[in-house]
C-alpha positions as a Python dict, from the first residue, in 0.01 Angstrom:
ca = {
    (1, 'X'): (0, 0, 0),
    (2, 'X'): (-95, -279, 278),
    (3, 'X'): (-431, -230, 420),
    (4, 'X'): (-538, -395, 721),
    (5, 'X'): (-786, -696, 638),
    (6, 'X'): (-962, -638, 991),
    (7, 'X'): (-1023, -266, 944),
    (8, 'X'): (-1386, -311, 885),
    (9, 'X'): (-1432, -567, 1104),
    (10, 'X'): (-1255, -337, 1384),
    (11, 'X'): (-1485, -58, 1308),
    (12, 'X'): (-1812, -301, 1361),
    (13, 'X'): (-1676, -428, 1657),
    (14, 'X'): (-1607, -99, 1805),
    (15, 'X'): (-1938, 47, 1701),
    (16, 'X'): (-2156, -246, 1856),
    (17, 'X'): (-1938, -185, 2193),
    (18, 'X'): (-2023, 202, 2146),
    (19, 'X'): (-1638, 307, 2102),
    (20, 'X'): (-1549, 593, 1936),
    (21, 'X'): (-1318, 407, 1623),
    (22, 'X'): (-1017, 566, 1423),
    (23, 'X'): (-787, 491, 1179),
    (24, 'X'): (-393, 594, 1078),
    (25, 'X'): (-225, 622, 734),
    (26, 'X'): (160, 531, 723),
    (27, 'X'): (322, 787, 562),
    (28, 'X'): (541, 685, 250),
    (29, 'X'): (576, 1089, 181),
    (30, 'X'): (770, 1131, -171),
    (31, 'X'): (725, 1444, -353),
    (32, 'X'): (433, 1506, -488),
    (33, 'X'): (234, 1218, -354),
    (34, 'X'): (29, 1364, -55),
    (35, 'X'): (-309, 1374, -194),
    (36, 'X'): (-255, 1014, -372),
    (37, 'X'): (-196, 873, -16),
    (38, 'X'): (-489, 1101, 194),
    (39, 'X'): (-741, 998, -160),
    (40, 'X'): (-613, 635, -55),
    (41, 'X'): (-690, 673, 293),
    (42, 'X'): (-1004, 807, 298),
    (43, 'X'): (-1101, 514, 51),
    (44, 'X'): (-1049, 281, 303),
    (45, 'X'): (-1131, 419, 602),
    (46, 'X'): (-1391, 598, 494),
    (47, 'X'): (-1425, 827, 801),
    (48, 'X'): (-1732, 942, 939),
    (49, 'X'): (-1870, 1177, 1159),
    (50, 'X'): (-1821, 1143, 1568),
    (51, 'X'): (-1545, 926, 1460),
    (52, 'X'): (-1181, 985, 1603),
    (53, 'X'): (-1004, 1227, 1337),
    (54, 'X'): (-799, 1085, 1161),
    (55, 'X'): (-417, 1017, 1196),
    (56, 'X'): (-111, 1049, 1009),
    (57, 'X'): (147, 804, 1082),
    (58, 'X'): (467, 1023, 963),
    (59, 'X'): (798, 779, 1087),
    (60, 'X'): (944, 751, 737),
    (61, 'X'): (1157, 991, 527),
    (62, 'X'): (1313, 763, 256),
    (63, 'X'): (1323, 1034, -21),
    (64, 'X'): (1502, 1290, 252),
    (65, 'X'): (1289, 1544, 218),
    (66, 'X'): (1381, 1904, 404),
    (67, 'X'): (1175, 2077, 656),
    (68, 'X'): (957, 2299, 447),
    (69, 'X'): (921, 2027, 201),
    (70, 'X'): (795, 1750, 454),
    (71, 'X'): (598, 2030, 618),
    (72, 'X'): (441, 2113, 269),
    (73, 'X'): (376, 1749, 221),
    (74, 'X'): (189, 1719, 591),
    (75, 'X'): (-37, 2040, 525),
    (76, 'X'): (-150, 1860, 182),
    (77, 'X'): (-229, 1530, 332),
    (78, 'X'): (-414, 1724, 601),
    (79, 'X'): (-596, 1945, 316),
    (80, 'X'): (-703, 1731, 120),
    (81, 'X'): (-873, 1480, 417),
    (82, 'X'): (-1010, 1780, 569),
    (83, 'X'): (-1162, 1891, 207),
    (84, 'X'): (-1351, 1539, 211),
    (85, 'X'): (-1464, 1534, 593),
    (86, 'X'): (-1524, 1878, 633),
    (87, 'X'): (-1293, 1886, 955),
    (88, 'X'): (-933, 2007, 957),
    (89, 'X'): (-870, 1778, 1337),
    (90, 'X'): (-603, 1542, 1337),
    (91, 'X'): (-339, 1369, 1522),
    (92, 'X'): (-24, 1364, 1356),
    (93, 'X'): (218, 1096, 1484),
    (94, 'X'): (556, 1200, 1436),
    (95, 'X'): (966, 1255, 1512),
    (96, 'X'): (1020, 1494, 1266),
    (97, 'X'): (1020, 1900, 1280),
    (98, 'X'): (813, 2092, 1069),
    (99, 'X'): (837, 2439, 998),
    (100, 'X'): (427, 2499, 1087),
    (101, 'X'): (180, 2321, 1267),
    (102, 'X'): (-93, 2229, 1040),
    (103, 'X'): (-425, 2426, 1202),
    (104, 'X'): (-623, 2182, 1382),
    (105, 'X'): (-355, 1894, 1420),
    (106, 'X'): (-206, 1767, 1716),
    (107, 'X'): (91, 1613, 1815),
    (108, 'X'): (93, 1213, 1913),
    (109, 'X'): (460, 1117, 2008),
    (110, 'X'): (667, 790, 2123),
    (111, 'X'): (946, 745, 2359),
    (112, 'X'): (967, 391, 2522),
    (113, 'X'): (1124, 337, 2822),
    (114, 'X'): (1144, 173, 3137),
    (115, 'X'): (1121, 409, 3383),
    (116, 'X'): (875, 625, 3092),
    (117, 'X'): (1090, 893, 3057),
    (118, 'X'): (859, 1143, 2891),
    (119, 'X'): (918, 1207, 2490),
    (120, 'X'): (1112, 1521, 2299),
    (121, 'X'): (845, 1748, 2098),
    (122, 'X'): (876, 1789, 1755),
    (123, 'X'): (905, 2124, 1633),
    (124, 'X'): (676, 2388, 1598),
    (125, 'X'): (441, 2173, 1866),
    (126, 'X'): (496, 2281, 2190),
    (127, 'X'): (365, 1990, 2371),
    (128, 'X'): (199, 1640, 2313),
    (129, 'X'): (-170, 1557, 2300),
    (130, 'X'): (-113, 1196, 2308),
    (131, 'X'): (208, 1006, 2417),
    (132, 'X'): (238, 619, 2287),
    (133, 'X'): (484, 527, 2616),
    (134, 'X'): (532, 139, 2548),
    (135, 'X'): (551, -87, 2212),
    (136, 'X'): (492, -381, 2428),
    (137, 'X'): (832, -437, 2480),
    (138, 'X'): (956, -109, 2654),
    (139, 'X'): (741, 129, 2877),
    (140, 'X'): (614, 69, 3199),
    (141, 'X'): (332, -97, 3185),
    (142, 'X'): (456, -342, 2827),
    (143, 'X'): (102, -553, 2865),
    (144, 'X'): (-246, -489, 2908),
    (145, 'X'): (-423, -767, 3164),
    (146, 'X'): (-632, -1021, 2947),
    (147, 'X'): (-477, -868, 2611),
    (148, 'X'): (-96, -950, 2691),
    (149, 'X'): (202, -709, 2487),
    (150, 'X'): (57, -449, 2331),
    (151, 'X'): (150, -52, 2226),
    (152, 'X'): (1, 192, 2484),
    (153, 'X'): (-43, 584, 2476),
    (154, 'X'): (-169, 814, 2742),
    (155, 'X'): (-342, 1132, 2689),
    (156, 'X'): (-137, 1468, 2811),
    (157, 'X'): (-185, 1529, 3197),
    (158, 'X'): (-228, 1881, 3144),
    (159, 'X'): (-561, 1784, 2932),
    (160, 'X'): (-871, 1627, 3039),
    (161, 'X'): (-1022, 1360, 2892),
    (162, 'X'): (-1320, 1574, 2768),
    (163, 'X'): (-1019, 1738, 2530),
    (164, 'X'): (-1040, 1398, 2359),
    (165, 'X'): (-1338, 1622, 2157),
    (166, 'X'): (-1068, 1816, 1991),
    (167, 'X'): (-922, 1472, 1805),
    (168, 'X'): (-1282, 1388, 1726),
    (169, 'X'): (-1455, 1491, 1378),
    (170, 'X'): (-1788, 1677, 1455),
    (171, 'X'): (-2149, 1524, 1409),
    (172, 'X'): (-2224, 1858, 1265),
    (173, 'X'): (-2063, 2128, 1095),
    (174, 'X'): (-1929, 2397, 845),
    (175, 'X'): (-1706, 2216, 637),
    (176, 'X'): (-1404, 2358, 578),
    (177, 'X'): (-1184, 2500, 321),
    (178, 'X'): (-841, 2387, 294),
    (179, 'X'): (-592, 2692, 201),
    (180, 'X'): (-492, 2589, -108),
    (181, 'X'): (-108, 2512, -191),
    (182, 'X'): (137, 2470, -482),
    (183, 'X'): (53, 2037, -415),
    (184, 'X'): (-300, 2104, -371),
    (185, 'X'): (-449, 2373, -571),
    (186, 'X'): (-809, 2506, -533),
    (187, 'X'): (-1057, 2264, -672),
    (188, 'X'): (-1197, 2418, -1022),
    (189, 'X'): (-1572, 2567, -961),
}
């Protein structure tokens, strides 16, 4: 699995300009392999609280899993970084449908173009938190003044930017229990 050398570095320089910092996984879902990847995750970014909640990068499907499966997958990723940050809020960036929205995670989508055409929801969401409108290339605007060509997303206008809380893990809280599944059974008293 690649890991960003600058991840720490990243989360320094965010902290010492007081901005909230996050990080993604990308997905490599296979069967049976969703804790493995969250367990991986969560060893390198190491999420804490106030941070933004972390983010599943879903794009891939190599091993052509079906709906339920890849939505079985999701939930276990999901459970099992909620079980270690005591927060089931995420953003889960994806094309695909699922056959459930896992509780507390919210939709981040793409669609690049021009004249920013807004995206298609996946399935069972029935609208976009967060829209990622330009790769630098396509989208309207492709560059960022004083950083040049970079990917851009834009927060639903229906939402306020105060609903930015509900992608951010809590300072404080009841942690909670993850349902457990056939993947991801209960952990043993």
């Amino acid at each position: 699995a690649w890991v960003s050398k600058a991840h720490d570095r990243r989360r320094a320089e965010a902290a010492s300009h007081g901005v909230k910092f996050g990080s993604y996984h990308f997905a490599h879902p296979a069967p049976g392999n969703a804790v493995a990847e969250a367990q991986h995750f969560l060893s390198v970014a190491k999420p804490q609280p106030g941070d933004l909640a972390p983010m599943l990068d879903l794009e891939l499907n190599d091993h052509g899993m079906g709906e339920s499966a890849l939505t079985t997958w999701v939930e276990n990723w999901f459970a099992e970084v909620a079980r270690h940050t005591g927060s089931n809020r995420g953003l889960l960036y994806t094309k695909f449908n699922l056959a459930r929205r896992p509780k507390g995670v919210y939709l981040w989508t793409s669609r690049y173009s021009d004249n920013n055409a807004w995206p298609t929801v996946a399935k069972p969401f029935w609208r976009w938190f967060l829209w990622q409108f330009t790769d630098g290339k396509f989208g309207n605007p492709a560059a960022v003044p004083g950083i040049g060509h970079v990917d851009a997303s834009t927060l639903h206008r229906g939402l306020k930017w105060v609903n930015l809380a509900r992608v951010t893990l809590p300072k404080k809280g009841k942690k909670v229990k993850p349902k457990p599944t056939s993947n991801n059974p209960a952990p043993k008293p």
